[in-house]
Amino acid sequence: RRGALLIDTWTFLLGGLLQTFAPDMYTIIISRLIIGFASGFSSVLVPIYLGELAPPTLRGMLGTLTQFALVIGIFVANLFAFPFATEESWRILFSVTVITTIIQLLCAPLLLESPRWLLARDPSSLRARYIIKRLRGLRNDQDVERELGHYLIGGAAQKQEETSQSAVFGEMLNHRKLRALFISSLVLQMGQQLSGINAVFYYSTSFFDGVIDNPLVGTTMVGGVNVLATYVALLLMDSHGRKTLILWSSGGMFISCVVIVLSLQGILNNMMALVAVNGFVMFFEIGLGPIPWLIVAEMFEGKYVAVAMSACSQLNWACNFIVGLVFPYMNEYLGAFSFGPFALVLACTFAYTVFVLPETQGTTPDELIAEMTRRNSRSMIYQVNEDEAGAVDLEWRKAMEQLIEEEEGQMQAGTYNYGFEPINKKKTTDQAQ
């Protein structure tokens, strides 16, 4: 993962240098394509990288930090536009990409490799143990090996057979529970982009034209609200469920769409439109902004994450492109009702979240699949493909299922040994009684 991040950084640097010293518009177009490629690449890689480094209790916060850094960048770009978005200073504005990339390269020595990635290739990796010790702040080797066990157990099934990316994708589609999770991740990506958030970001200057004197001020104001809302999401992400935040997000954005439509019709004044647009952005950042990206790492084990994230990213950018291309025509032909289709998408996202989307906060992928199975079947804990599984693998999975059933029964009865007393002492006490 670290090497891929460095390649992406160098790609940003190449695009930034080309656009800064571009002699003509064709070079700028080519440089923007290179930077766009790097942006798409990072949108896939960074959530995977953070999901593999973070413990379950911090995944939400670290996942939201990605969105937080993104919106800070947008806000700073808006601020730089005031002095540098001119015919004389536009190269200075483009050079910001080069400067930030150089800073990132200087910080590269602090970038740790993903321990999950290292262990997937060598379970005895000393480097992975060192990184885990640094990340978790562990003091002795026993704690390191215990933490290491969590990584190895999650990747044990993946190491039993090597499969191609197309085979993994086919397995996700054929396995009923994995297919349901994959569809949910795709629905959230579509909901994120088809909600109309980038219609606000791409066309905010023209949107505020006639609402306030300087449309660039309105655009910068939206960027500032974007940063504050993402900070709020950072505080809420690990204290509230993913479903709850998605519901608040899609519901609040739906109401904001209604207010925007009413304002554009003249029923409400222009200031209400400004408030509604900022509310739209704020509700987006507490749910539909960060969660569709971080939830993929929570839904799938390492074997499926890269494939699922790649598919989600492609769909996300495709929907992004569609909204950016179509919204001017929607604005022209629908007029005041141009946000109506976005409101419909948000209503569908709200309904899907209520009735279909599973909660992923604080769970592992295996626990999530087990929970979905328990909701749909009383007789099975894990669906085994007997045609593909070997005899030993099949017996091992059945034994683990039985063990999970017994432990859950003991937990419900209050007799489960959580390890707070020595086993030998417990046996002696039982014999004495």
Short mmCIF file of C-alpha atoms in Angstrom, two decimals:
data_model
loop_
_atom_site.label_atom_id
_atom_site.label_comp_id
_atom_site.label_asym_id
_atom_site.label_seq_id
_atom_site.Cartn_x
_atom_site.Cartn_y
_atom_site.Cartn_z
CA ARG A 1 0.00 0.00 0.00
CA ARG A 2 2.83 2.39 0.85
CA GLY A 3 4.44 1.95 -2.56
CA ALA A 4 1.12 2.58 -4.31
CA LEU A 5 0.66 5.78 -2.30
CA LEU A 6 4.10 7.01 -3.34
CA ILE A 7 3.39 6.25 -7.01
CA ASP A 8 0.16 8.22 -6.70
CA THR A 9 2.05 11.14 -5.14
CA TRP A 10 4.54 11.22 -8.02
CA THR A 11 1.61 11.17 -10.45
CA PHE A 12 0.17 14.25 -8.71
CA LEU A 13 3.57 15.92 -9.00
CA LEU A 14 3.77 15.21 -12.73
CA GLY A 15 0.30 16.63 -13.37
CA GLY A 16 0.98 19.64 -11.16
CA LEU A 17 4.22 20.51 -12.96
CA LEU A 18 2.56 20.18 -16.37
CA GLN A 19 -0.32 22.50 -15.49
CA THR A 20 1.91 25.03 -13.74
CA PHE A 21 4.26 25.43 -16.72
CA ALA A 22 1.65 24.69 -19.43
CA PRO A 23 2.34 26.66 -22.64
CA ASP A 24 -1.20 26.19 -23.98
CA MET A 25 -4.69 24.96 -23.15
CA TYR A 26 -4.06 21.47 -24.55
CA THR A 27 -1.29 20.89 -22.01
CA ILE A 28 -3.60 22.05 -19.22
CA ILE A 29 -6.25 19.56 -20.35
CA ILE A 30 -3.68 16.73 -20.37
CA SER A 31 -2.39 17.75 -16.93
CA ARG A 32 -5.93 17.84 -15.54
CA LEU A 33 -6.50 14.32 -16.87
CA ILE A 34 -3.34 13.14 -15.09
CA ILE A 35 -4.38 14.81 -11.84
CA GLY A 36 -7.88 13.38 -12.22
CA PHE A 37 -6.41 9.89 -12.60
CA ALA A 38 -4.33 10.41 -9.46
CA SER A 39 -7.39 11.67 -7.58
CA GLY A 40 -9.42 8.62 -8.52
CA PHE A 41 -6.53 6.35 -7.59
CA SER A 42 -6.17 7.96 -4.16
CA SER A 43 -9.92 7.83 -3.52
CA VAL A 44 -9.64 4.02 -3.74
CA LEU A 45 -6.31 3.52 -2.02
CA VAL A 46 -6.49 5.86 0.97
CA PRO A 47 -9.70 4.39 2.53
CA ILE A 48 -8.28 0.87 2.10
CA TYR A 49 -4.97 1.90 3.66
CA LEU A 50 -6.60 3.58 6.67
CA GLY A 51 -9.07 0.72 7.11
CA GLU A 52 -6.20 -1.76 7.31
CA LEU A 53 -4.22 0.33 9.79
CA ALA A 54 -7.02 1.39 12.10
CA PRO A 55 -8.49 -0.70 14.94
CA PRO A 56 -12.30 -1.19 14.70
CA THR A 57 -12.93 1.47 17.36
CA LEU A 58 -11.14 4.17 15.34
CA ARG A 59 -12.06 3.20 11.78
CA GLY A 60 -14.93 5.69 11.61
CA MET A 61 -12.87 8.62 12.87
CA LEU A 62 -9.88 7.88 10.61
CA GLY A 63 -12.18 7.31 7.65
CA THR A 64 -13.78 10.69 8.26
CA LEU A 65 -10.34 12.31 8.49
CA THR A 66 -9.94 11.52 4.78
CA GLN A 67 -13.07 13.52 3.99
CA PHE A 68 -11.96 16.20 6.47
CA ALA A 69 -8.65 16.66 4.66
CA LEU A 70 -10.49 16.74 1.33
CA VAL A 71 -12.90 19.51 2.33
CA ILE A 72 -10.09 21.53 3.92
CA GLY A 73 -8.31 21.36 0.57
CA ILE A 74 -11.44 22.58 -1.23
CA PHE A 75 -11.86 25.44 1.24
CA VAL A 76 -8.20 26.50 0.96
CA ALA A 77 -8.49 26.39 -2.84
CA ASN A 78 -11.49 28.73 -2.61
CA LEU A 79 -9.47 31.13 -0.45
CA PHE A 80 -6.54 31.04 -2.87
CA ALA A 81 -8.94 31.90 -5.70
CA PHE A 82 -9.47 35.42 -4.34
CA PRO A 83 -5.92 36.70 -4.96
CA PHE A 84 -4.69 34.25 -7.61
CA ALA A 85 -7.64 33.45 -9.92
CA THR A 86 -6.56 36.14 -12.37
CA GLU A 87 -4.94 36.25 -15.79
CA GLU A 88 -1.63 37.29 -14.24
CA SER A 89 -1.45 34.87 -11.26
CA TRP A 90 -3.12 31.63 -12.37
CA ARG A 91 0.22 29.78 -12.52
CA ILE A 92 0.74 30.52 -8.82
CA LEU A 93 -2.66 28.96 -8.10
CA PHE A 94 -1.74 25.81 -10.08
CA SER A 95 1.64 25.56 -8.32
CA VAL A 96 -0.16 24.80 -5.05
CA THR A 97 -0.52 21.22 -6.32
CA VAL A 98 3.25 20.97 -6.74
CA ILE A 99 3.96 22.45 -3.30
CA THR A 100 1.59 20.12 -1.43
CA THR A 101 2.96 17.11 -3.33
CA ILE A 102 6.54 17.97 -2.39
CA ILE A 103 5.48 18.28 1.26
CA GLN A 104 3.89 14.85 1.06
CA LEU A 105 7.07 13.36 -0.43
CA LEU A 106 9.10 14.90 2.40
CA CYS A 107 6.76 13.20 4.88
CA ALA A 108 7.03 9.84 3.10
CA PRO A 109 9.55 8.40 5.62
CA LEU A 110 6.80 8.61 8.26
CA LEU A 111 4.41 6.58 6.11
CA LEU A 112 4.06 3.05 7.53
CA GLU A 113 3.28 0.00 5.43
CA SER A 114 -0.05 -1.75 6.04
CA PRO A 115 0.57 -4.68 8.45
CA ARG A 116 -2.33 -6.59 6.92
CA TRP A 117 -0.70 -6.29 3.50
CA LEU A 118 2.65 -7.49 4.88
CA LEU A 119 1.13 -10.43 6.74
CA ALA A 120 -0.87 -11.50 3.70
CA ARG A 121 2.47 -12.07 1.97
CA ASP A 122 4.51 -13.32 4.92
CA PRO A 123 2.79 -14.32 8.21
CA SER A 124 6.19 -14.33 9.96
CA SER A 125 7.04 -10.77 8.87
CA LEU A 126 9.11 -8.99 11.52
CA ARG A 127 8.38 -5.68 9.87
CA ALA A 128 4.64 -6.22 10.33
CA ARG A 129 5.20 -6.96 14.03
CA TYR A 130 7.26 -3.80 14.43
CA ILE A 131 4.59 -1.69 12.72
CA ILE A 132 1.80 -3.20 14.83
CA LYS A 133 3.81 -2.46 17.97
CA ARG A 134 4.24 1.18 16.89
CA LEU A 135 0.62 1.65 15.79
CA ARG A 136 -0.93 0.12 18.91
CA GLY A 137 1.65 1.42 21.40
CA LEU A 138 2.29 -2.11 22.70
CA ARG A 139 5.13 -2.75 25.15
CA ASN A 140 5.82 -6.49 25.05
CA ASP A 141 5.95 -9.20 22.42
CA GLN A 142 3.03 -11.13 23.94
CA ASP A 143 0.64 -8.25 23.28
CA VAL A 144 2.04 -7.89 19.77
CA GLU A 145 1.43 -11.58 19.00
CA ARG A 146 -2.10 -11.34 20.39
CA GLU A 147 -2.86 -8.39 18.13
CA LEU A 148 -1.13 -10.18 15.28
CA GLY A 149 -3.54 -13.07 15.72
CA HIS A 150 -6.47 -10.83 14.81
CA TYR A 151 -4.83 -10.02 11.47
CA LEU A 152 -3.86 -13.62 10.76
CA ILE A 153 -7.27 -15.08 11.59
CA GLY A 154 -8.94 -12.60 9.26
CA GLY A 155 -6.57 -13.54 6.43
CA ALA A 156 -6.40 -17.30 7.03
CA ALA A 157 -9.16 -18.18 4.60
CA GLN A 158 -7.69 -15.84 2.01
CA LYS A 159 -4.30 -17.60 2.16
CA GLN A 160 -5.81 -21.06 1.59
CA GLU A 161 -6.33 -20.39 -2.10
CA GLU A 162 -5.06 -17.71 -4.46
CA THR A 163 -7.75 -16.28 -6.73
CA SER A 164 -7.68 -13.68 -9.46
CA GLN A 165 -9.50 -10.37 -9.17
CA SER A 166 -12.15 -11.52 -11.63
CA ALA A 167 -12.67 -14.71 -9.61
CA VAL A 168 -13.02 -12.67 -6.41
CA PHE A 169 -15.54 -10.41 -8.12
CA GLY A 170 -17.50 -13.46 -9.30
CA GLU A 171 -17.44 -14.90 -5.80
CA MET A 172 -18.87 -11.67 -4.41
CA LEU A 173 -21.71 -11.80 -6.91
CA ASN A 174 -22.46 -15.50 -6.37
CA HIS A 175 -22.39 -15.49 -2.55
CA ARG A 176 -25.80 -14.24 -1.43
CA LYS A 177 -24.63 -12.40 1.69
CA LEU A 178 -21.59 -10.87 0.00
CA ARG A 179 -23.75 -9.81 -2.93
CA ALA A 180 -26.14 -8.03 -0.58
CA LEU A 181 -23.24 -6.16 1.04
CA PHE A 182 -21.76 -5.30 -2.35
CA ILE A 183 -25.08 -3.93 -3.59
CA SER A 184 -25.41 -1.86 -0.42
CA SER A 185 -21.97 -0.33 -0.95
CA LEU A 186 -22.86 0.51 -4.57
CA VAL A 187 -26.20 2.03 -3.56
CA LEU A 188 -24.45 4.32 -1.08
CA GLN A 189 -21.97 5.45 -3.73
CA MET A 190 -24.83 6.26 -6.10
CA GLY A 191 -26.72 8.02 -3.32
CA GLN A 192 -23.65 10.09 -2.51
CA GLN A 193 -23.16 11.45 -6.03
CA LEU A 194 -26.74 11.48 -7.34
CA SER A 195 -27.78 13.43 -4.25
CA GLY A 196 -26.56 16.51 -6.13
CA ILE A 197 -23.74 17.51 -3.83
CA ASN A 198 -21.34 18.17 -6.69
CA ALA A 199 -23.96 20.20 -8.51
CA VAL A 200 -23.59 22.58 -5.57
CA PHE A 201 -19.78 22.48 -5.62
CA TYR A 202 -19.33 22.66 -9.40
CA TYR A 203 -21.93 25.35 -10.06
CA SER A 204 -22.06 27.19 -6.74
CA THR A 205 -20.71 30.40 -8.28
CA SER A 206 -23.48 30.53 -10.89
CA PHE A 207 -25.98 29.27 -8.33
CA PHE A 208 -25.29 32.26 -6.02
CA ASP A 209 -25.36 34.73 -8.91
CA GLY A 210 -28.22 37.08 -8.10
CA VAL A 211 -28.58 35.70 -4.57
CA ILE A 212 -25.57 37.60 -3.14
CA ASP A 213 -23.40 40.36 -4.60
CA ASN A 214 -20.18 38.31 -4.98
CA PRO A 215 -20.88 34.65 -5.89
CA LEU A 216 -17.29 33.69 -4.99
CA VAL A 217 -18.04 34.69 -1.39
CA GLY A 218 -20.98 32.29 -1.38
CA THR A 219 -18.81 29.50 -2.79
CA THR A 220 -16.19 30.11 -0.10
CA MET A 221 -18.91 30.18 2.53
CA VAL A 222 -20.09 26.75 1.38
CA GLY A 223 -16.48 25.52 1.64
CA GLY A 224 -16.22 26.82 5.20
CA VAL A 225 -19.48 25.14 6.21
CA ASN A 226 -18.15 22.00 4.55
CA VAL A 227 -15.10 21.99 6.84
CA LEU A 228 -17.10 22.64 10.01
CA ALA A 229 -19.64 19.95 9.18
CA THR A 230 -16.90 17.41 8.50
CA TYR A 231 -15.36 18.21 11.90
CA VAL A 232 -18.74 17.53 13.49
CA ALA A 233 -18.86 14.23 11.59
CA LEU A 234 -15.42 13.43 12.98
CA LEU A 235 -16.83 13.74 16.51
CA LEU A 236 -19.99 11.76 15.73
CA MET A 237 -18.59 8.94 13.60
CA ASP A 238 -17.54 6.55 16.37
CA SER A 239 -20.31 7.44 18.84
CA HIS A 240 -23.26 6.91 16.49
CA GLY A 241 -24.14 4.08 14.14
CA ARG A 242 -23.48 4.32 10.43
CA LYS A 243 -27.18 3.82 9.65
CA THR A 244 -28.20 6.59 12.04
CA LEU A 245 -25.83 9.08 10.42
CA ILE A 246 -26.92 8.10 6.91
CA LEU A 247 -30.56 8.59 7.91
CA TRP A 248 -29.87 12.01 9.42
CA SER A 249 -27.78 12.93 6.38
CA SER A 250 -30.22 11.87 3.65
CA GLY A 251 -33.23 13.18 5.59
CA GLY A 252 -31.63 16.58 6.21
CA MET A 253 -30.50 16.88 2.60
CA PHE A 254 -34.02 16.02 1.41
CA ILE A 255 -35.51 18.82 3.52
CA SER A 256 -32.82 21.20 2.24
CA CYS A 257 -33.74 20.30 -1.35
CA VAL A 258 -37.37 21.16 -0.65
CA VAL A 259 -36.37 24.54 0.82
CA ILE A 260 -34.11 25.26 -2.19
CA VAL A 261 -36.94 24.51 -4.62
CA LEU A 262 -39.35 26.74 -2.68
CA SER A 263 -36.77 29.54 -2.61
CA LEU A 264 -36.10 29.29 -6.34
CA GLN A 265 -39.85 29.50 -6.95
CA GLY A 266 -39.98 32.74 -4.96
CA ILE A 267 -42.11 31.31 -2.15
CA LEU A 268 -39.18 31.79 0.25
CA ASN A 269 -36.61 34.60 0.05
CA ASN A 270 -33.05 34.34 -1.30
CA MET A 271 -31.46 34.13 2.14
CA MET A 272 -33.41 30.94 2.80
CA ALA A 273 -31.84 29.52 -0.36
CA LEU A 274 -28.40 30.39 0.98
CA VAL A 275 -29.22 28.76 4.34
CA ALA A 276 -30.64 25.68 2.61
CA VAL A 277 -27.56 25.22 0.42
CA ASN A 278 -25.29 25.38 3.45
CA GLY A 279 -27.60 23.00 5.31
CA PHE A 280 -27.47 20.67 2.32
CA VAL A 281 -23.67 20.59 2.49
CA MET A 282 -23.64 20.23 6.27
CA PHE A 283 -25.96 17.20 6.30
CA PHE A 284 -23.96 15.65 3.47
CA GLU A 285 -20.74 15.75 5.45
CA ILE A 286 -22.10 13.99 8.54
CA GLY A 287 -23.17 10.90 6.61
CA LEU A 288 -23.28 10.52 2.85
CA GLY A 289 -19.89 12.20 2.50
CA PRO A 290 -17.51 9.93 4.44
CA ILE A 291 -19.52 6.77 5.19
CA PRO A 292 -19.83 5.29 1.66
CA TRP A 293 -16.02 5.16 1.51
CA LEU A 294 -15.18 3.86 4.98
CA ILE A 295 -18.04 1.35 5.10
CA VAL A 296 -16.49 -0.80 2.35
CA ALA A 297 -13.50 -1.69 4.55
CA GLU A 298 -15.95 -2.57 7.33
CA MET A 299 -18.17 -4.75 5.15
CA PHE A 300 -15.55 -6.95 3.51
CA GLU A 301 -12.48 -8.89 4.59
CA GLY A 302 -9.15 -8.16 2.93
CA LYS A 303 -9.73 -10.61 0.10
CA TYR A 304 -12.65 -8.55 -1.24
CA VAL A 305 -11.85 -4.98 -0.15
CA ALA A 306 -9.70 -3.95 -3.13
CA VAL A 307 -12.17 -5.30 -5.69
CA ALA A 308 -15.20 -3.82 -3.92
CA MET A 309 -13.50 -0.45 -3.44
CA SER A 310 -12.42 -0.36 -7.09
CA ALA A 311 -15.97 -1.03 -8.30
CA CYS A 312 -17.37 1.55 -5.89
CA SER A 313 -14.86 4.16 -6.99
CA GLN A 314 -15.62 3.62 -10.67
CA LEU A 315 -19.35 3.92 -10.05
CA ASN A 316 -18.81 6.98 -7.84
CA TRP A 317 -16.79 8.85 -10.45
CA ALA A 318 -19.20 7.79 -13.22
CA CYS A 319 -22.13 9.25 -11.27
CA ASN A 320 -20.01 12.31 -10.49
CA PHE A 321 -19.38 12.80 -14.22
CA ILE A 322 -23.08 12.33 -15.04
CA VAL A 323 -24.19 14.95 -12.50
CA GLY A 324 -21.55 17.44 -13.65
CA LEU A 325 -22.56 16.92 -17.28
CA VAL A 326 -26.35 16.83 -16.87
CA PHE A 327 -27.04 19.46 -14.20
CA PRO A 328 -26.73 22.50 -16.52
CA TYR A 329 -29.45 20.97 -18.72
CA MET A 330 -31.54 20.12 -15.64
CA ASN A 331 -31.17 23.72 -14.50
CA GLU A 332 -32.19 24.98 -17.93
CA TYR A 333 -35.25 22.77 -18.49
CA LEU A 334 -36.46 22.21 -14.91
CA GLY A 335 -35.68 25.69 -13.63
CA ALA A 336 -36.77 26.03 -10.02
CA PHE A 337 -37.39 22.27 -9.83
CA SER A 338 -33.80 21.35 -10.77
CA PHE A 339 -33.22 19.93 -7.28
CA GLY A 340 -36.36 17.79 -7.49
CA PRO A 341 -34.56 14.71 -8.95
CA PHE A 342 -31.95 14.99 -6.20
CA ALA A 343 -34.70 15.00 -3.58
CA LEU A 344 -36.12 11.81 -5.12
CA VAL A 345 -32.71 10.10 -4.94
CA LEU A 346 -32.33 11.14 -1.30
CA ALA A 347 -35.77 9.77 -0.43
CA CYS A 348 -34.84 6.43 -2.02
CA THR A 349 -31.51 6.42 -0.14
CA PHE A 350 -33.35 7.06 3.13
CA ALA A 351 -35.76 4.16 2.48
CA TYR A 352 -32.96 1.78 1.48
CA THR A 353 -31.03 2.63 4.64
CA VAL A 354 -34.05 1.99 6.84
CA PHE A 355 -35.02 -1.36 5.37
CA VAL A 356 -31.87 -2.91 3.88
CA LEU A 357 -28.54 -1.39 4.96
CA PRO A 358 -26.82 -3.34 7.79
CA GLU A 359 -25.06 -1.58 10.66
CA THR A 360 -21.25 -1.92 10.42
CA GLN A 361 -19.98 0.19 13.31
CA GLY A 362 -17.58 -1.74 15.55
CA THR A 363 -17.98 -5.01 13.64
CA THR A 364 -15.65 -7.19 11.62
CA PRO A 365 -16.67 -8.44 8.15
CA ASP A 366 -17.19 -11.97 9.50
CA GLU A 367 -19.40 -10.67 12.32
CA LEU A 368 -21.40 -8.63 9.82
CA ILE A 369 -22.04 -11.64 7.57
CA ALA A 370 -22.94 -13.76 10.61
CA GLU A 371 -25.39 -11.10 11.78
CA MET A 372 -27.02 -10.89 8.34
CA THR A 373 -27.33 -14.68 8.30
CA ARG A 374 -28.94 -14.75 11.74
CA ARG A 375 -31.46 -12.16 10.56
CA ASN A 376 -32.46 -14.30 7.60
CA SER A 377 -32.05 -17.85 8.89
CA ARG A 378 -32.40 -19.64 12.21
CA SER A 379 -30.62 -22.81 11.18
CA MET A 380 -27.28 -21.62 9.75
CA ILE A 381 -24.57 -19.26 10.91
CA TYR A 382 -22.40 -19.32 7.83
CA GLN A 383 -23.25 -20.33 4.31
CA VAL A 384 -20.62 -22.78 3.03
CA ASN A 385 -20.20 -23.48 -0.66
CA GLU A 386 -19.76 -27.24 -0.48
CA ASP A 387 -18.89 -27.50 -4.17
CA GLU A 388 -15.80 -25.29 -3.79
CA ALA A 389 -14.76 -25.98 -0.21
CA GLY A 390 -12.44 -28.91 0.51
CA ALA A 391 -13.33 -31.57 3.06
CA VAL A 392 -10.88 -30.25 5.68
CA ASP A 393 -11.96 -26.67 5.13
CA LEU A 394 -15.61 -27.67 5.36
CA GLU A 395 -15.12 -29.53 8.63
CA TRP A 396 -13.11 -26.66 10.05
CA ARG A 397 -15.84 -24.14 9.25
CA LYS A 398 -18.56 -26.38 10.71
CA ALA A 399 -16.51 -26.79 13.89
CA MET A 400 -16.10 -23.02 14.15
CA GLU A 401 -19.83 -22.54 13.63
CA GLN A 402 -20.59 -24.96 16.43
CA LEU A 403 -18.07 -23.24 18.70
CA ILE A 404 -19.64 -19.83 17.98
CA GLU A 405 -23.11 -21.22 18.77
CA GLU A 406 -21.89 -22.66 22.08
CA GLU A 407 -20.13 -19.43 23.10
CA GLU A 408 -23.18 -17.32 22.25
CA GLY A 409 -25.36 -19.65 24.30
CA GLN A 410 -22.98 -19.36 27.25
CA MET A 411 -22.94 -15.57 26.94
CA GLN A 412 -26.73 -15.41 26.97
CA ALA A 413 -26.85 -17.76 29.99
CA GLY A 414 -24.18 -15.74 31.81
CA THR A 415 -21.81 -18.71 32.16
CA TYR A 416 -19.20 -17.75 29.57
CA ASN A 417 -15.60 -17.57 30.84
CA TYR A 418 -14.16 -14.27 29.62
CA GLY A 419 -10.71 -15.13 30.96
CA PHE A 420 -10.85 -13.11 34.17
CA GLU A 421 -10.18 -16.19 36.32
CA PRO A 422 -7.75 -19.08 35.77
CA ILE A 423 -9.31 -22.11 34.11
CA ASN A 424 -7.68 -24.53 36.57
CA LYS A 425 -9.08 -22.62 39.51
CA LYS A 426 -12.56 -22.69 37.98
CA LYS A 427 -12.33 -26.46 37.47
CA THR A 428 -11.21 -26.96 41.11
CA THR A 429 -14.15 -24.90 42.34
CA ASP A 430 -16.58 -26.92 40.21
CA GLN A 431 -15.17 -30.22 41.54
CA ALA A 432 -15.45 -29.03 45.15
CA GLN A 433 -19.08 -28.17 44.63
#
